[in-house]
Short mmCIF file of C-alpha atoms in Angstrom, two decimals:
data_model
loop_
_atom_site.label_atom_id
_atom_site.label_comp_id
_atom_site.label_asym_id
_atom_site.label_seq_id
_atom_site.Cartn_x
_atom_site.Cartn_y
_atom_site.Cartn_z
CA UNK A 13 -0.26 0.18 0.04
CA UNK A 14 1.17 3.68 -1.05
CA UNK A 15 -0.14 6.43 0.60
CA UNK A 16 0.21 9.88 -0.14
CA UNK A 17 -1.19 13.01 1.71
CA UNK A 18 -1.27 16.68 -0.29
CA UNK A 19 -2.61 19.60 1.04
CA UNK A 20 -5.11 21.52 -1.19
CA UNK A 21 -3.93 24.74 -2.54
CA UNK A 22 -5.59 27.93 -2.37
CA UNK A 23 -9.06 27.74 -3.56
CA UNK A 24 -9.19 28.18 -7.49
CA UNK A 25 -11.96 30.18 -9.00
CA UNK A 26 -14.38 27.45 -10.08
CA UNK A 27 -16.82 29.68 -12.20
CA UNK A 28 -15.92 27.59 -15.21
CA UNK A 29 -17.66 24.34 -16.36
CA UNK A 30 -16.96 21.50 -14.09
CA UNK A 31 -15.28 23.98 -12.27
CA UNK A 32 -15.33 22.35 -8.20
CA UNK A 33 -15.02 18.70 -10.15
CA UNK A 34 -11.86 19.75 -12.26
CA UNK A 35 -10.02 20.84 -8.97
CA UNK A 36 -10.91 18.14 -7.38
CA UNK A 37 -9.71 15.98 -9.99
CA UNK A 38 -6.56 17.54 -10.71
CA UNK A 39 -5.77 17.59 -6.87
CA UNK A 40 -6.37 13.57 -7.08
CA UNK A 41 -4.19 13.59 -10.31
CA UNK A 42 -1.15 15.03 -8.38
CA UNK A 43 -1.74 12.74 -5.38
CA UNK A 44 -2.32 9.76 -7.17
CA UNK A 45 1.37 10.86 -9.08
CA UNK A 46 2.82 10.69 -5.51
CA UNK A 47 1.39 7.70 -4.24
CA UNK A 48 2.65 5.64 -7.23
CA UNK A 49 6.04 7.57 -7.28
CA UNK A 50 5.41 7.81 -11.38
CA UNK A 51 3.62 9.75 -13.82
CA UNK A 52 0.05 8.07 -14.04
CA UNK A 53 -3.05 8.85 -16.01
CA UNK A 54 -6.26 9.09 -13.44
CA UNK A 55 -9.41 8.20 -15.54
CA UNK A 56 -12.79 7.67 -14.12
CA UNK A 57 -15.81 5.38 -14.01
CA UNK A 58 -19.17 6.17 -14.61
CA UNK A 59 -19.64 6.09 -11.01
CA UNK A 60 -16.92 8.52 -10.38
CA UNK A 61 -14.20 6.26 -9.08
CA UNK A 62 -10.74 6.71 -9.94
CA UNK A 63 -8.75 4.38 -11.85
CA UNK A 64 -5.03 3.69 -12.73
CA UNK A 65 -3.55 1.30 -15.27
CA UNK A 66 -1.05 -1.14 -14.34
CA UNK A 67 -3.56 -3.68 -12.36
CA UNK A 68 -3.35 -1.20 -9.26
CA UNK A 69 -6.29 0.12 -7.97
CA UNK A 70 -6.51 3.85 -6.74
CA UNK A 71 -8.68 5.24 -3.70
CA UNK A 72 -8.91 9.12 -3.22
CA UNK A 73 -10.47 11.09 -0.67
CA UNK A 74 -11.01 15.08 -0.36
CA UNK A 75 -11.31 16.62 3.25
CA UNK A 76 -9.78 18.58 6.03
CA UNK A 77 -8.24 20.66 3.27
CA UNK A 78 -6.21 17.95 2.31
CA UNK A 79 -6.20 15.12 -0.72
CA UNK A 80 -5.60 11.77 0.43
CA UNK A 81 -4.68 9.01 -2.33
CA UNK A 82 -4.00 5.52 -1.30
CA UNK A 83 -2.79 2.58 -4.55
CA UNK A 84 -2.06 -1.08 -3.85
CA UNK A 85 -3.35 -4.13 -5.75
CA UNK A 86 -6.50 -5.48 -4.50
CA UNK A 87 -9.76 -4.33 -2.56
CA UNK A 88 -8.89 -0.73 -1.45
CA UNK A 89 -10.68 2.44 0.07
CA UNK A 90 -9.88 5.38 1.85
CA UNK A 91 -11.23 8.44 3.60
CA UNK A 92 -10.22 11.72 5.71
CA UNK A 93 -12.62 13.50 7.70
CA UNK A 94 -12.14 15.99 10.15
CA UNK A 95 -14.38 15.37 13.46
CA UNK A 96 -17.06 17.50 14.21
CA UNK A 97 -19.59 17.67 16.98
CA UNK A 98 -23.07 16.32 16.20
CA UNK A 99 -25.86 15.08 18.25
CA UNK A 100 -26.20 11.78 19.37
CA UNK A 101 -29.38 11.47 17.43
CA UNK A 102 -27.64 12.82 14.35
CA UNK A 103 -24.89 10.20 14.35
CA UNK A 104 -27.33 7.60 14.99
CA UNK A 105 -29.05 8.66 11.90
CA UNK A 106 -25.97 8.61 9.85
CA UNK A 107 -24.47 5.51 11.26
CA UNK A 108 -27.66 3.56 11.50
CA UNK A 109 -27.04 0.15 12.86
CA UNK A 110 -23.42 1.12 13.49
CA UNK A 111 -24.41 3.55 15.93
CA UNK A 112 -23.83 0.68 18.67
CA UNK A 113 -20.06 0.35 17.24
CA UNK A 114 -19.48 3.71 17.53
CA UNK A 115 -20.06 3.51 21.43
CA UNK A 116 -18.04 0.45 21.79
CA UNK A 117 -15.06 2.39 20.02
CA UNK A 118 -15.52 5.36 22.44
CA UNK A 119 -15.29 2.83 25.29
CA UNK A 120 -12.66 0.94 23.81
CA UNK A 121 -10.30 4.05 23.32
CA UNK A 122 -11.69 6.43 25.91
CA UNK A 123 -12.30 9.26 22.87
CA UNK A 124 -15.40 11.44 22.98
CA UNK A 125 -18.28 10.23 21.17
CA UNK A 126 -17.71 12.57 17.88
CA UNK A 127 -14.22 10.97 17.37
CA UNK A 128 -15.35 7.48 17.93
CA UNK A 129 -18.19 8.23 15.62
CA UNK A 130 -16.08 9.84 12.86
CA UNK A 131 -13.75 6.88 12.73
CA UNK A 132 -16.50 4.35 12.16
CA UNK A 133 -18.02 6.84 9.63
CA UNK A 134 -14.70 6.91 7.95
CA UNK A 135 -14.55 2.98 7.91
CA UNK A 136 -18.08 2.82 6.46
CA UNK A 137 -16.83 5.09 3.63
CA UNK A 138 -13.77 2.86 2.73
CA UNK A 139 -16.17 -0.22 2.49
CA UNK A 140 -18.63 1.85 0.19
CA UNK A 141 -15.35 2.83 -2.04
CA UNK A 142 -14.04 -0.71 -1.93
CA UNK A 143 -17.46 -1.79 -3.69
CA UNK A 144 -18.69 -3.44 -0.50
CA UNK A 145 -21.94 -2.69 1.00
CA UNK A 146 -21.51 0.26 3.59
CA UNK A 147 -24.74 -0.97 5.82
CA UNK A 148 -22.70 -4.61 6.04
CA UNK A 149 -21.36 -6.06 9.12
CA UNK A 150 -18.58 -4.15 10.52
CA UNK A 151 -16.82 -4.99 13.65
CA UNK A 152 -14.10 -4.17 16.01
CA UNK A 153 -11.10 -5.76 16.17
CA UNK A 154 -7.82 -5.93 18.24
CA UNK A 155 -5.11 -3.51 16.91
CA UNK A 156 -1.56 -3.69 17.96
CA UNK A 157 -0.53 -0.39 17.70
CA UNK A 158 -1.75 2.23 20.12
CA UNK A 159 -3.79 5.15 18.42
CA UNK A 160 -5.00 2.89 15.67
CA UNK A 161 -8.61 1.48 15.51
CA UNK A 162 -8.98 -1.63 13.20
CA UNK A 163 -12.29 -2.57 11.69
CA UNK A 164 -13.11 -5.92 10.12
CA UNK A 165 -15.82 -6.09 7.09
CA UNK A 166 -15.61 -10.20 6.21
CA UNK A 167 -11.96 -10.24 4.67
CA UNK A 168 -11.38 -6.79 4.75
CA UNK A 169 -9.62 -4.48 7.17
CA UNK A 170 -9.77 -0.78 7.59
CA UNK A 171 -7.07 0.71 9.89
CA UNK A 172 -8.06 4.20 11.04
CA UNK A 173 -6.02 6.91 13.46
CA UNK A 174 -7.01 10.43 14.44
CA UNK A 175 -4.49 12.88 14.07
CA UNK A 176 -3.99 16.88 14.32
CA UNK A 177 -3.04 18.55 11.01
CA UNK A 178 -1.68 22.16 10.73
CA UNK A 179 -4.08 24.57 10.12
CA UNK A 180 -7.30 22.38 11.16
CA UNK A 181 -8.53 23.50 14.38
CA UNK A 182 -10.40 19.74 14.93
CA UNK A 183 -8.94 16.34 15.08
CA UNK A 184 -8.72 14.68 11.66
CA UNK A 185 -9.64 10.79 10.73
CA UNK A 186 -7.34 9.16 8.43
CA UNK A 187 -8.80 5.36 7.34
CA UNK A 188 -7.46 2.92 4.34
CA UNK A 189 -9.22 -0.40 3.56
CA UNK A 190 -7.12 -3.30 2.17
CA UNK A 191 -7.76 -6.92 1.89
CA UNK A 192 -6.20 -9.27 4.77
CA UNK A 193 -4.02 -8.07 7.83
#
């Protein structure tokens, strides 16, 4: 698995056709090139998922004024989200049947409810990006590394961690899904 995290530059004008999408795709291309270490052309499937040639899988996420790109072979997904305060009822609505898992993560890690719920949210986003069912079973697995939370979705694994990012007031959760370990 190769990972690149690129800070987003100043906001470009998006008043041209496809402006916002064009900016995001340009940022995705830069991050994809960094994650592979070589020039790559990023193409997009009709559903918007990015692809690169060479038998590698690409996943890209935008958040916290960053672009995250991950490349590997096999199933892959990534997400980056700023931790935001939401009422319990809002989190319950967003996470659905996984709301209880967020409470388990909070108890396991000692984190506040918003951070734990954001970890679960990013894991679900990763599952969806990998082509899995976001509403499917997701379990909390033991993590050998402090600060990391590992989730299982069948044979898929999602590793999530929380960190500070310069220029972002709230904590940021990064999550990456791969096959197996």
